[in-house]
Structures are given as structure tokens and as C-alpha cells.
Coordinates of C-alpha atoms and ligand atoms in Angstrom, one line a residue:
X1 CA 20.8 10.9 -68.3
X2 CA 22.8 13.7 -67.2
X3 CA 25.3 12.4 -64.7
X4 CA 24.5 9.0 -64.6
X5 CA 27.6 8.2 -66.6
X6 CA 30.0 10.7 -64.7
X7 CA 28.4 8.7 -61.2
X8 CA 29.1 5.5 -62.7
X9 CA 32.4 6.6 -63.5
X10 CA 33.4 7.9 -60.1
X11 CA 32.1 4.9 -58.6
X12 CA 33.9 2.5 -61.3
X13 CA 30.8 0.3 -61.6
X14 CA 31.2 -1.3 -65.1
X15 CA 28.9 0.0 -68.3
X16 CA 29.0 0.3 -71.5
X17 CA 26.7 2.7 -74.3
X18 CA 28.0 0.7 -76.8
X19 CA 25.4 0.5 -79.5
X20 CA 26.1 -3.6 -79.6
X21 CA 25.3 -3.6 -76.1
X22 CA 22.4 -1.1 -76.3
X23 CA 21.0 -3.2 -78.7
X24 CA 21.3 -6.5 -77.0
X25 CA 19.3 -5.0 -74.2
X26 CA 16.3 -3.8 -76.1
X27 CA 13.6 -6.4 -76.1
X28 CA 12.9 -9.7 -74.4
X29 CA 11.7 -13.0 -76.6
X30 CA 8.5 -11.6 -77.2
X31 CA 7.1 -12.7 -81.0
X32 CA 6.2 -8.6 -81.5
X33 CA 10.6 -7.8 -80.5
X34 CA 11.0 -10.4 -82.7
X35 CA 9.6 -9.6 -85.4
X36 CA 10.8 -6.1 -85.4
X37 CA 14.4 -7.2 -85.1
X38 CA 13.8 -9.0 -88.1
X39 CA 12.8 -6.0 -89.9
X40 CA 16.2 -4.4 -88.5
X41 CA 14.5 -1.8 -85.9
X42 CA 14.7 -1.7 -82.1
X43 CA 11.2 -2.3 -80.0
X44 CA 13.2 0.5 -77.7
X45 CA 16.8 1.2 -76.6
X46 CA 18.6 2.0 -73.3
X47 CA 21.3 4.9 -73.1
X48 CA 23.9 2.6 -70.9
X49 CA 24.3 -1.0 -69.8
X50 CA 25.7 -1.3 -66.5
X51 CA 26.8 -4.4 -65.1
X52 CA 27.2 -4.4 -61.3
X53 CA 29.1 -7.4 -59.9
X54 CA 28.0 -7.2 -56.2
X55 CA 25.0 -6.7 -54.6
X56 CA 26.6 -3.1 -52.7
X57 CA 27.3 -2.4 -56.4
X58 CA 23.3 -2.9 -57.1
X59 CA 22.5 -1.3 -54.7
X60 CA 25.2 2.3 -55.7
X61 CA 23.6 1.8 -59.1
X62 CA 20.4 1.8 -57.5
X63 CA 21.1 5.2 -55.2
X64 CA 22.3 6.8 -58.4
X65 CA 18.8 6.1 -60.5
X66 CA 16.9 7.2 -57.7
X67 CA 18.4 10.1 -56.8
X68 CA 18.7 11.0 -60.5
X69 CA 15.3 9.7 -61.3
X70 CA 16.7 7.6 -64.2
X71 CA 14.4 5.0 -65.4
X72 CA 16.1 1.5 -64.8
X73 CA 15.0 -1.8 -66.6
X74 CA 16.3 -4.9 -64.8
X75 CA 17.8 -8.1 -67.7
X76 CA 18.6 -11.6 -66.6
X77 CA 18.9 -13.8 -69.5
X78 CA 16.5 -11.6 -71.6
X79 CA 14.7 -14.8 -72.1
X80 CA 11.3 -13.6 -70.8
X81 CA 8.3 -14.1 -73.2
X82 CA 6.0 -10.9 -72.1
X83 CA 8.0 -7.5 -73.3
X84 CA 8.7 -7.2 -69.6
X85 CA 11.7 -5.1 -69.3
X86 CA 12.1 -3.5 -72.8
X87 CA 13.2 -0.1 -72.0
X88 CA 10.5 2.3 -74.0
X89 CA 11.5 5.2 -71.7
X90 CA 15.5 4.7 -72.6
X91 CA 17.4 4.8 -69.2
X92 CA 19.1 2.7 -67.5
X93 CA 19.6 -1.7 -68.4
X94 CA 21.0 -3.1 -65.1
X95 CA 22.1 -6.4 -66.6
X96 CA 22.6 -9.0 -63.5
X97 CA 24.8 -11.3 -65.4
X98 CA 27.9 -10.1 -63.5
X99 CA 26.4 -11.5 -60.4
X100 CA 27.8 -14.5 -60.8
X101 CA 28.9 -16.6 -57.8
X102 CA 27.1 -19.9 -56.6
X103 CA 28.6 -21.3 -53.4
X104 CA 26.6 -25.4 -52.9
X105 CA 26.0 -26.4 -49.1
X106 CA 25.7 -30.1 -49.4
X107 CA 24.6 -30.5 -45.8
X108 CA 21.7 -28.7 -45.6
X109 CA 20.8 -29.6 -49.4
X110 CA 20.8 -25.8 -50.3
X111 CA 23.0 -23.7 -53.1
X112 CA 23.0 -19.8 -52.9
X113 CA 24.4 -18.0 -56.8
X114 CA 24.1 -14.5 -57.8
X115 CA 21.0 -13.5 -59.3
X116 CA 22.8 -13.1 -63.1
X117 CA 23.9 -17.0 -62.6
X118 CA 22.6 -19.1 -66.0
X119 CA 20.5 -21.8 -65.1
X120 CA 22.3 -24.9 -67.5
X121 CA 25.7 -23.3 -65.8
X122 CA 24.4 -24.2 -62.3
X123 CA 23.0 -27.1 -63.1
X124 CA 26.0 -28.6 -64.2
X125 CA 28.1 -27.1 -61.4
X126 CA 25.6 -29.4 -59.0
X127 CA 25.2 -32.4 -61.4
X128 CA 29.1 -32.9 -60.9
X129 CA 28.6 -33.3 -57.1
X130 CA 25.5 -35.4 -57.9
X131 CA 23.1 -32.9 -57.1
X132 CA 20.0 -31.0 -59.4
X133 CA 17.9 -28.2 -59.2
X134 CA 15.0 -29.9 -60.6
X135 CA 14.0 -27.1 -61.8
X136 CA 14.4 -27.3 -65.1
X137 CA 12.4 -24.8 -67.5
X138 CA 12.9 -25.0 -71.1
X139 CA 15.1 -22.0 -71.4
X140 CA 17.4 -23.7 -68.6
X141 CA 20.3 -22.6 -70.7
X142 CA 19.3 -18.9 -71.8
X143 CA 17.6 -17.7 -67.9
X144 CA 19.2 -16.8 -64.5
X145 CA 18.2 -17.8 -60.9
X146 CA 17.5 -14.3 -60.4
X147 CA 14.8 -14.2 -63.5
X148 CA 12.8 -17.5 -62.3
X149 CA 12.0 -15.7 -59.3
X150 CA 11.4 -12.4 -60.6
X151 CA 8.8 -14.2 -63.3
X152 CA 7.4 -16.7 -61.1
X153 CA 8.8 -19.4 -63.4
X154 CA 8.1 -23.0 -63.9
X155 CA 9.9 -26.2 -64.5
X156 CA 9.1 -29.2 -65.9
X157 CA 9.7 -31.6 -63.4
X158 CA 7.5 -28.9 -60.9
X159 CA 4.7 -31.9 -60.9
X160 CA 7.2 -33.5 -58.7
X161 CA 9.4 -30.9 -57.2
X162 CA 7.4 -27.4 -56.6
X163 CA 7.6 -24.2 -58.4
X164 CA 10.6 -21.9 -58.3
X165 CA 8.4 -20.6 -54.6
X166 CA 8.0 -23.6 -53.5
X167 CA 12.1 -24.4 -53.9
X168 CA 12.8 -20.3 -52.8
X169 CA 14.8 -20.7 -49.2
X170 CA 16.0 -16.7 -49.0
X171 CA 16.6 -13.7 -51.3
X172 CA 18.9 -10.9 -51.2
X173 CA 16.8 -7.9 -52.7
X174 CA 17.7 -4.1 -53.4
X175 CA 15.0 -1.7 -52.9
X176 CA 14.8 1.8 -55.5
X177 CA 16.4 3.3 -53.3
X178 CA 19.4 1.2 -52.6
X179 CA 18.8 -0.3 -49.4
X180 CA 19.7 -4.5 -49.3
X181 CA 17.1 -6.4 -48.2
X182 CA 18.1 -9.8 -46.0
X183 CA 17.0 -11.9 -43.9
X184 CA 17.9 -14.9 -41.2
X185 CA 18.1 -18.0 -43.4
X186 CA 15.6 -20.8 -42.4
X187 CA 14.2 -24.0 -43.2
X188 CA 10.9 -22.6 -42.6
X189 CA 9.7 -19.6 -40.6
X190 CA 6.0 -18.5 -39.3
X191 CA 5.1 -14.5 -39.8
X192 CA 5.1 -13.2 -43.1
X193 CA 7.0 -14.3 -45.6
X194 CA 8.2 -11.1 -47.6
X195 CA 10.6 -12.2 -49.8
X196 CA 7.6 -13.8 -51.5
X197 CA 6.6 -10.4 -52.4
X198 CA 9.6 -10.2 -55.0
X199 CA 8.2 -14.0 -56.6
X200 CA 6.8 -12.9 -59.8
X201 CA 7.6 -8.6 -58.8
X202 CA 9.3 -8.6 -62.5
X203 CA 11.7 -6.2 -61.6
X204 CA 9.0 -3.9 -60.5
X205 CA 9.6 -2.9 -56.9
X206 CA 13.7 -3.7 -56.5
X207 CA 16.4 -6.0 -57.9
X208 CA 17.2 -9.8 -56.8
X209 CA 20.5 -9.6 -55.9
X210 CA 21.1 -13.2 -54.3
X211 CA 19.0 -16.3 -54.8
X212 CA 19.1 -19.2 -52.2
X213 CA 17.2 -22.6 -53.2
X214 CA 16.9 -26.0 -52.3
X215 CA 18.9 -28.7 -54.5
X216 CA 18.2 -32.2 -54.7
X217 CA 20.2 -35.8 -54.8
X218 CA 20.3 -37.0 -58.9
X219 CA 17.7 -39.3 -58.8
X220 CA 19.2 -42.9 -58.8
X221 CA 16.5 -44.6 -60.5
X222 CA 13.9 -43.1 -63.3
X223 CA 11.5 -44.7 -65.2
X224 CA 9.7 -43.5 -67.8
X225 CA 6.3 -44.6 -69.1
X226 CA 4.0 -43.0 -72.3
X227 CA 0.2 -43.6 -73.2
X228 CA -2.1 -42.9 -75.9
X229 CA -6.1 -42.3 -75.4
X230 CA -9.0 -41.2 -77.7
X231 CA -9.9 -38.1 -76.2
X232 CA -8.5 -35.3 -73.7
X233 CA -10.6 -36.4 -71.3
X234 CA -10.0 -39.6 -70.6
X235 CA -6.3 -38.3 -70.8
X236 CA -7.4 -35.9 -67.8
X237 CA -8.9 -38.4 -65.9
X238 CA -5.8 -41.2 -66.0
X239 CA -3.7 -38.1 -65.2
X240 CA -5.5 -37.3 -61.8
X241 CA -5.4 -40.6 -61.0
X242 CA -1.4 -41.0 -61.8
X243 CA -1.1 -37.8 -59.6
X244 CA -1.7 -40.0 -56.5
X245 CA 1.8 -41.3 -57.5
X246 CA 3.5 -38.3 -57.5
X247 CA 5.3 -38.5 -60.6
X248 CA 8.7 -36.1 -60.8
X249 CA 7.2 -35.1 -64.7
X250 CA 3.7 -36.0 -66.5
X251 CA 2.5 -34.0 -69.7
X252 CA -0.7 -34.8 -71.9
X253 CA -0.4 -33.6 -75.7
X254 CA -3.0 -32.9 -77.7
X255 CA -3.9 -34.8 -80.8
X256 CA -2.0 -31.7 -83.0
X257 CA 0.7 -32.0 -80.8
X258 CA 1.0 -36.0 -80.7
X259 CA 1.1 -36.1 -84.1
X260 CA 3.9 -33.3 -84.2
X261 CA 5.6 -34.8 -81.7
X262 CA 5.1 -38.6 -81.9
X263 CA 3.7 -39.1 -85.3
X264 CA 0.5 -40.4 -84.1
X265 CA -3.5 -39.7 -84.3
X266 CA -4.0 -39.4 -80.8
X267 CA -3.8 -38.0 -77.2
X268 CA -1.0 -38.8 -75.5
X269 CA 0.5 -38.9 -72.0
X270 CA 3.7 -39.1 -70.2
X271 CA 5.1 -39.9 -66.9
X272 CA 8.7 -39.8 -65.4
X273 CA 9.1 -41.5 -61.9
X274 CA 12.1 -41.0 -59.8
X275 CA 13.2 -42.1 -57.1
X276 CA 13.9 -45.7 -55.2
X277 CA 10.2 -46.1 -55.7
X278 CA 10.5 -45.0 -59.2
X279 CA 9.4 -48.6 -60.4
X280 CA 6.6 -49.6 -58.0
X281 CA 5.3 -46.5 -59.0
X282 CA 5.5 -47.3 -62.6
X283 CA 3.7 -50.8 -61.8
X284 CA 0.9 -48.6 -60.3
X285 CA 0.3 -46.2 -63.1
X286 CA 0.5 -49.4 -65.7
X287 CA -2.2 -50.7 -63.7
X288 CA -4.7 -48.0 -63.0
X289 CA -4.2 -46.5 -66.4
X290 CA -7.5 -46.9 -68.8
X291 CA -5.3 -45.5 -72.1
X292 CA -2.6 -47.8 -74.3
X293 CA 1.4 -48.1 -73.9
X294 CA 3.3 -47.4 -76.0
X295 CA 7.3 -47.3 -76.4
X296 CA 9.4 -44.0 -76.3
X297 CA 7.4 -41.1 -76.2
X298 CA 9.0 -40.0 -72.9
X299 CA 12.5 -40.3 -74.7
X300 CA 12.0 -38.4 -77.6
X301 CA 10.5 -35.5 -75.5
X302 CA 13.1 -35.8 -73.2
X303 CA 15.6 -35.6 -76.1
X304 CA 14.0 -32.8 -78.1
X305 CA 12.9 -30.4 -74.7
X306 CA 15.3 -27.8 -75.3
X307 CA 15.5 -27.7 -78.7
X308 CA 13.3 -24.7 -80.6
X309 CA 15.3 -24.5 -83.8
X310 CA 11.8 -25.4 -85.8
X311 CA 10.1 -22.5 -84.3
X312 CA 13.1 -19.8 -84.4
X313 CA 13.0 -20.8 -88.2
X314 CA 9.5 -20.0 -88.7
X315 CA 9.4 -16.4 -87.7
X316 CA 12.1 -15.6 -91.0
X317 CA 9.6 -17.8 -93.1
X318 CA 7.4 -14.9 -92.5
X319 CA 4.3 -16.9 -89.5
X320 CA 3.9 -15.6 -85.9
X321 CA 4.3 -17.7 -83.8
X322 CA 3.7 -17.9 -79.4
X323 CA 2.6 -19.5 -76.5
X324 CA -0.1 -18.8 -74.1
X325 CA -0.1 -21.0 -70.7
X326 CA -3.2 -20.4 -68.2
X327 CA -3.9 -22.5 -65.4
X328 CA -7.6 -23.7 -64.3
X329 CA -8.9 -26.1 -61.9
X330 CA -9.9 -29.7 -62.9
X331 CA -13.2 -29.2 -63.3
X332 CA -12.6 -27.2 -65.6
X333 CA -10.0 -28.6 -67.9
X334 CA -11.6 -30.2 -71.0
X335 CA -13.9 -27.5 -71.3
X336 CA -11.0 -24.5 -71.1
X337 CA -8.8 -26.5 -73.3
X338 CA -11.7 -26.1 -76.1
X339 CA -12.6 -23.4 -75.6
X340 CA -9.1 -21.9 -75.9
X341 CA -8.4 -24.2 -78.9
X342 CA -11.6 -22.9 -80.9
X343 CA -11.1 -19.0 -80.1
X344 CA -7.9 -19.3 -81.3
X345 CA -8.5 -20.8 -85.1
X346 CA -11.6 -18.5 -85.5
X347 CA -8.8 -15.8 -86.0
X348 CA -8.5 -15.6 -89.4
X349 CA -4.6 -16.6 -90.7
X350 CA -4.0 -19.5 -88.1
X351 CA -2.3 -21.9 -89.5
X352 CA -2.4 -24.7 -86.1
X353 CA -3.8 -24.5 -82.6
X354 CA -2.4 -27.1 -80.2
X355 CA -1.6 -27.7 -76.7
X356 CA -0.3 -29.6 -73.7
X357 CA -0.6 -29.8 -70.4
X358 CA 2.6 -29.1 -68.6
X359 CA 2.4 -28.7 -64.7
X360 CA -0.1 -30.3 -62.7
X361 CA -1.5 -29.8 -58.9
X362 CA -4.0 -31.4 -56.4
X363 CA -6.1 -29.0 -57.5
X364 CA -5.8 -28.5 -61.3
X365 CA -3.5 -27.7 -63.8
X366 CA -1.8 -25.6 -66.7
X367 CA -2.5 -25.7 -70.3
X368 CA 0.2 -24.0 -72.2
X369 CA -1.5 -23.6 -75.8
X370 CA 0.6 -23.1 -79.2
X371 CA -0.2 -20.9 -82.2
X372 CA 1.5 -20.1 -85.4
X373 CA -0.6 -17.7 -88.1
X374 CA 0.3 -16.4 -91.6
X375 CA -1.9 -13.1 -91.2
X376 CA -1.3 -10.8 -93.8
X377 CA -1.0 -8.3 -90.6
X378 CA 1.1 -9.8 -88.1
X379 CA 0.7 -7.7 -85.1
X380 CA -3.1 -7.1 -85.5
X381 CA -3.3 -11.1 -86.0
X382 CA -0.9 -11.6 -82.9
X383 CA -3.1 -9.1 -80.2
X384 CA -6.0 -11.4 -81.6
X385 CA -6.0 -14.0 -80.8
X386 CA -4.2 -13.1 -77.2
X387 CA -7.7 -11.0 -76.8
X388 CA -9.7 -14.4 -77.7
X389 CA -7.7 -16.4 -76.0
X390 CA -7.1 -15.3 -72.5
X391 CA -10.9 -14.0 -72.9
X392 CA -11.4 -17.6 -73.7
X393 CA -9.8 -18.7 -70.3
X394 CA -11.4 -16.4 -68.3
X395 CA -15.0 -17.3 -69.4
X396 CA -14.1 -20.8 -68.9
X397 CA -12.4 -21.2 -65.8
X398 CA -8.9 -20.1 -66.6
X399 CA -6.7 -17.6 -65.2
X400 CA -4.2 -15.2 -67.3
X401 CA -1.1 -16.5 -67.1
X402 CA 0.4 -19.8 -65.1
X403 CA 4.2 -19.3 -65.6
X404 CA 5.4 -16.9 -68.0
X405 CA 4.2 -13.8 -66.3
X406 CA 2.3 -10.2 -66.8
X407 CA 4.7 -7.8 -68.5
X408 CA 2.9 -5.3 -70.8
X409 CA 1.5 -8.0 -72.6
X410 CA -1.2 -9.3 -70.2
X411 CA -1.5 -6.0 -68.4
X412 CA -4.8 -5.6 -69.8
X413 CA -6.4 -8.3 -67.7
X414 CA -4.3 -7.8 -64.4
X415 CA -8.0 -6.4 -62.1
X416 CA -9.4 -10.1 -63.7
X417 CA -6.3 -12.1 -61.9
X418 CA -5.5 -9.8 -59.1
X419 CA -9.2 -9.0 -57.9
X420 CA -8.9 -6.0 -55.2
X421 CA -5.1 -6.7 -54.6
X422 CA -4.5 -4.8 -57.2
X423 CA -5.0 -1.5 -55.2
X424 CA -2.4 -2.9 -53.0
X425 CA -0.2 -3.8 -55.4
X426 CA -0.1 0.1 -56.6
X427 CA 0.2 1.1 -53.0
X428 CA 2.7 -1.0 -52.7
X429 CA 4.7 -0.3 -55.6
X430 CA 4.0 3.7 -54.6
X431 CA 5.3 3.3 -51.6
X432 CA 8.5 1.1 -52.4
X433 CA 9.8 2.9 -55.7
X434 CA 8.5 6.6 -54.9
X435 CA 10.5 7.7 -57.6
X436 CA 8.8 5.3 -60.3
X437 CA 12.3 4.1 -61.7
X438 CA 11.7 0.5 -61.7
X439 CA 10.6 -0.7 -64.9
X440 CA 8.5 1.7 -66.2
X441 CA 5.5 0.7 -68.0
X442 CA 5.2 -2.8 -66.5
X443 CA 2.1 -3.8 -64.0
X444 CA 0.3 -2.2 -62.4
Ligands
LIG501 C1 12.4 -21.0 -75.5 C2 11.9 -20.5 -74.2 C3 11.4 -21.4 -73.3 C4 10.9 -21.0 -72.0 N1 10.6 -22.0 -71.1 C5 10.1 -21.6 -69.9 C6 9.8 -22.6 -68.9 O1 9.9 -23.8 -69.1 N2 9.3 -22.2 -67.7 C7 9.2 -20.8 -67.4 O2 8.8 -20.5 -66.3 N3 9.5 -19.9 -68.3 C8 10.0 -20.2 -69.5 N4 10.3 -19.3 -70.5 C9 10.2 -17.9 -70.1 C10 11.5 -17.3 -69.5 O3 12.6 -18.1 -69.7 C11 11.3 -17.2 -68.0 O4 10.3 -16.2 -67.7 C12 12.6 -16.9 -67.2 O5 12.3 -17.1 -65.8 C13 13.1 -15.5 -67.4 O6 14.4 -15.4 -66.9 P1 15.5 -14.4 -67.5 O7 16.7 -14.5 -66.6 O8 15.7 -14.6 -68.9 O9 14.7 -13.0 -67.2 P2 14.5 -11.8 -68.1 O10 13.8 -12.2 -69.4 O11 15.8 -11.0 -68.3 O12 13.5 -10.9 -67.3 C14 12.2 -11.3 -67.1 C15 11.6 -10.3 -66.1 O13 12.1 -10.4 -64.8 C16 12.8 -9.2 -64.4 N5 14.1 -9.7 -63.8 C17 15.0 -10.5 -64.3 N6 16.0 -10.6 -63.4 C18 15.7 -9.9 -62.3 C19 16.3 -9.7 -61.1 N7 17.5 -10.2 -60.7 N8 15.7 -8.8 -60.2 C20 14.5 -8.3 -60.5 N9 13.9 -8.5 -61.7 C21 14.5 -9.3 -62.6 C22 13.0 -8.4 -65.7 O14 13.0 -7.1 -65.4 C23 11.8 -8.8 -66.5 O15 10.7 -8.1 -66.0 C24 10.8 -19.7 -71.7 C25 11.3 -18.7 -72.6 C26 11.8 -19.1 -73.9 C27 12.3 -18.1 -74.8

């Protein structure tokens, strides 16, 4: 670290080696941080926060690590689920939160914000013009613009709206080395589309500097409909159907996860239509659907979707507790989702397997299984059953990971998702951060 702080300094970019600060940049959700905090240690620690507030200021910091060979870990909202940026080799924490700005363009339907902007702060900022992101994960209110894309993320109206790449209209992006990366913005162009490199790059090969997406008008109209059914696959089946529809939202829970949710013994299924033809659409579904309505489901998920009190509690009570979410095609769905289900409770010290499905494509869908254990050794228990599990997927269709990402934590499996990209991927990651600074430790 010697210099870094004197460079900083000379440059007057903001930082801090605080040990408050240090320690709020030391670890990410992940159940394994967690846990340690509880047990008042650090997974890791940095040796300075700095807090650039413009993208020339990412891109000094940037020159600085490189030339220095500093490792540098890259925060948003610290809300990421994978121990992605935790800094094991001590360094540098670039938090983005200072890049703050969001400027709306209600013409062309677009709104540009700093990378370090909160999601809940932005969509607010729109909702008072009458505009939404629709993309609304369930850490809208602890995640930045700049971390969806860097993690690939997912939102829960994406049945309706697209993933964050599907809603990406430009990046501003800092290379290693400092150089800003920007481009012509465009509706659409042909050629390659590079920023789509940086769409799930979790801070490996630069920093977002500058999101641009595309916003939506509030939807006038929604209506919201919930059904129950015997089994998951006749739950599967309705839900292809309803697809046709295009619902904004639909979910299917799990018996374990009706009952928690909706206190009934059952599969269950929800839909959210928006739009002017959010109630023909309705009518449709009603018709063509072979399970039973019933009243409110929709509401009380849509009331209780942000809310994880119930599971932050659990962790002090002494369980473990996470969430695995694969994606698989439809011919593959009921027979993952068991599969999955059953590797998980032969761990020993499970105390409930459950899932949902969550997002849902032309194509297939995401599963996004839940686990809580009492294992007498927590983080032997917890690397179980993500071994069973996402060996699970992969022997039954599934992939390793639909929308919370690699980080350390699935790096394991990355030649079973990537195939022989994954060469390129290390080429690529050679050739754009020669100096190894990004994130250290994350894929490949
Ligand atoms: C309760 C809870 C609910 C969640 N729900 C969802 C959900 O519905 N959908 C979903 O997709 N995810 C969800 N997540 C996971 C997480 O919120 C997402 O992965 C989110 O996109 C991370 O954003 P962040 O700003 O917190 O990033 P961080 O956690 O700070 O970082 C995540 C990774 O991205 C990198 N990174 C962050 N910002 C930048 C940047 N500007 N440039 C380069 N690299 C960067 C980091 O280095 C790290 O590798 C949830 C997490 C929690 C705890």
C-alpha cells in the first residue's frame, strides 16, 4: 500500500482507513460473512475506502492501483449473495456509492444515474414523474444500478420486462488501467455489442462508472390473479400456457413454500397483468387455467416481497440459511426441481427445503431453491449441500446460477457453465487487467 494514500491525497479523491469503514467493506451477504460477523471476526479487510465521485475520478483511482499494483475490490450496495468482492488480499475498496447522479429523459423513455445510485432511491425519483424501472429485485433498496449489471441481476417483474441486459441501453466503463470506456448511445446497433461484456464481469475486468437503461410508464391498470394445483406439474404446465399472455410477474410456490407463505397444502401460482389489456388478459388466464382461484395470494406477496426480517433473525438463532437459483429448460423443470429438493434434505441438519419459481422465458425458467439447516458444523453443512445441489442441477438439466452470480462461491463449476469460453474469458481478463488488480480471487 505504499503510496496509495500519499496519491490519493495529492489527487484529493475522498477515502477513509477508518476501521468502521474498513469493516463495512469486508464481506458481501454471503451466509459464511455472516456468520463470521456474528462471531465478531472479519471474512477479510481492506487497508482504505476510497469513494470517487466521478467517473475521471474512477478512472485516477484506477491509474493509481495499476501503476502501484494494489489489489482493488469494487462495492455497490454490498448486497451481493456470492463473497464476490470481499477483499482477502487487503487493498484497495472502491466504493461507487458517491457516483450518484441520475438525470431522466422522458422522451426517449431512458434515465442515465451513476453506477453507486440505490435502486429504491431511483425508483422513486421516476415514480414521481410516473415512470418505473420495472426492474425491481428484492434488494431494490440495498443494490445500485451499477451492481445489477455487474451481477447480471434479475427482477421480479423480468417475466414481463427483460433482465437488467435486456433493459441495458449504454455503459460508461473504466478499464485497470484507467482508460473510460463509451460509446454512441443507441436504440439498437448491429456489430458487437461490448458493453455486454461488463453484464455479469463482477468487477473483474473494470468498473461501471455510468449506467443508462430504459424506464417505463406506471402501468395504469394491474390485475392480479392467484391459483392453487395438486402438484408442480400441473402448476408448470398452466404457467407455459399463461406465458402466452405475457404476464408483467408470475411465480409458482412450492407446497413448503405455500404453506409458509399462504397457509395452505398446496402448489400455488401467481400472475400480475399490466397494462390496458391487463384485464382481457386476466379473463384469458381464468379461462385456460386447469388449477383453482383463490383470493389474495398476489397481495400478500406483493406486501411481504421486501421484507427478510424472519430470515435475518434466524442466523442469531444459530441455522444457516441461503438461496440457490439455477435455471433449466422446460423439459426439464419438474424433474430438476426434485431433484434439487431431495439432494438437499439428504444433508444431514436440514431443517426445510423449498422453492419457487421466479423468472420465466419461452424457453424455460428459474428455480430459486431455499434452505435453512441446524448442522452442528455450519460451514461444512453449508458447502454441502451447495455441492449436492448445483451437482443436482447439472445432472438434471440445470445450469449454476440464473441471477445471483459466480463469485468464489460457484467458481468450482465455472468449465460446467462456461464450456470452452472459459479460455477466453482468462484471455480476456489477461489481456484487460494485465496487472491482476481487479478483484482478486473472483472467476476465472
Ligand atoms: C435480501 C436480498 C435479496 C436479493 N434479491 C435479488 C433479486 O431479486 N435479484 C437479483 O438479481 N439479485 C438479488 N440479490 C443479490 C444482489 O442484490 C444483486 O446481486 C445485486 O445486483 C448486487 O448489487 P450491489 O450494488 O449490492 O453489488 P455488490 O454486492 O456491491 O457487488 C456485487 C458484485 O458486483 C461487483 N460490482 C458492484 N458494483 C460494480 C460496479 N459499479 N462496477 C463493477 N463491478 C461492480 C462487485 O465487485 C461484486 O463482484 C439479493 C440479495 C439480497 C441480500
Amino acid at each position: 500500500m505504499l503510496g496509495v494514500i500519499e496519491r490519493l491525497r495529492d489527487e484529493k479523491i475522498a477515502f477513509s482507513t477508518d476501521y468502521e469503514d474498513l469493516i463495512a467493506y469486508c464481506k458481501d451477504f454471503n451466509p459464511l460473512h455472516q456468520l463470521k460477523i456474528l462471531k465478531k471476526a472479519t471474512p477479510a479487510l481492506p487497508e482504505v475506502v476510497v469513494f470517487p465521485k466521478s467517473v475521471e475520478e474512477v478512472s485516477r483511482v484506477l491509474k493509481i492501483a495499476n501503476e502501484l499494483k494494489v489489489p482493488v475490490y469494487v462495492f455497490g450496495g454490498a448486497s451481493g449473495v456470492i463473497d464476490s468482492a470481499t477483499p482477502y488480499e487487503g487493498g484497495i475498496a472502491l466504493s461507487t456509492l458517491a457516483l450518484d447522479w441520475v438525470e431522466i429523459d422522458e422522451e426517449n423513455m431512458l434515465v442515465t444515474a451513476g453506477a453507486g445510485v440505490i435502486g429504491g432511491r431511483l425508483e422513486k425519483l421516476l415514480n414521481h414523474r410516473g415512470f418505473s424501472l420495472r426492474h425491481i429485485p428484492q434488494s431494490l433498496f440495498c443494490s445500485t444500478v451499477g451492481g445489477w449489471v455487474a451481477t447480471a441481476s434479475s427482477g421480479q417483474f423480468s417475466t414481463g420486462y427483460g433482465n437488467i441486459e435486456n433493459l441495458l441501453v449504454s455503459l460508461k466503463v473504466v478499464l485497470p488501467n484507467g482508460e473510460i470506456l463509451e460509446e454512441r448511445k443507441t436504440p439498437r446497433r448491429a456489430g458487437i455489442d461490448l458493453k455486454k461484456l461488463f453484464v455479469g464481469s463482477e468487477g473483474l475486468l473494470g468498473v461501471i462508472a455510468e449506467v443508462t437503461m430504459k424506464i417505463f410508464e406506471l402501468p395504469k391498470e394491474v390485475v392480479k390473479l392467484s391459483f392453487e394445483y395438486n402438484s408442480i406439474e400441473s402448476a408448470l404446465e398452466d404457467a407455459k400456457k399463461f406465458l402466452k399472455l405475457k404476464p408483467a410477474l408470475m411465480r409458482i410456490f412450492d407446497d413448503e413454500e405455500t404453506l409458509r407463505y399462504f397457509d395452505s397444502e398446496s402448489f400455488s401460482l401467481i400472475l400480475i397483468f399490466e397494462g390496458e389489456n391487463a384485464k382481457k388478459q386476466a379473463e384469458k388466464a381464468k379461462e385456460i387455467s386447469s388449477g383453482i382461484e383463490v383470493e389474495g395470494y398476489a397481495d400478500l406477496w406483493l406486501e411481504k416481497r421486501f421484507d427478510v426480517s424472519d430470515i435475518s433473525k434466524i442466523g442469531i438463532l444459530g441455522f444457516i440459511f441461503d438461496t440457490i437459483e439455477v435455471s433449466c429448460f422446460w423439459n426439464s423443470a419438474s424433474k430438476l426441481y426434485k431433484a434439487v429438493i431431495e439432494a438437499i434434505r439428504s444433508v444431514e441438519g436440514t431443517v426445510t427445503a423449498s422453492a419457487h419459481a421466479s423468472h420465466f422465458y419461452d424457453s424455460g425458467l428459474c428455480f430459486y431453491f431455499t434452505f435453512a439447516g441446524f448442522p452442528s458444523e455450519p460451514e461444512e453443512y453449508y458447502r454441502e449441500v451447495w455441492q449436492k445441489a448445483i451437482t443436482a442441477s447439472l445432472q438434471n438439466g440445470g445450469n449454476i446460477t440464473h441471477h445471483h452470480g459466480i463469485g468464489r462461491l460457484r467458481k468450482a463449476w465455472l468449465r460446467d457453465e462456461f464450456g470452452s469460453y472459459l479460455s477466453f474469458l482468462k484471455e480476456l481478463k489477461l489481456l484487460v487487467d494485465k496487472n491482476n488488480i481487479m478483484n482478486r480471487g473472483v472467476f476465472p
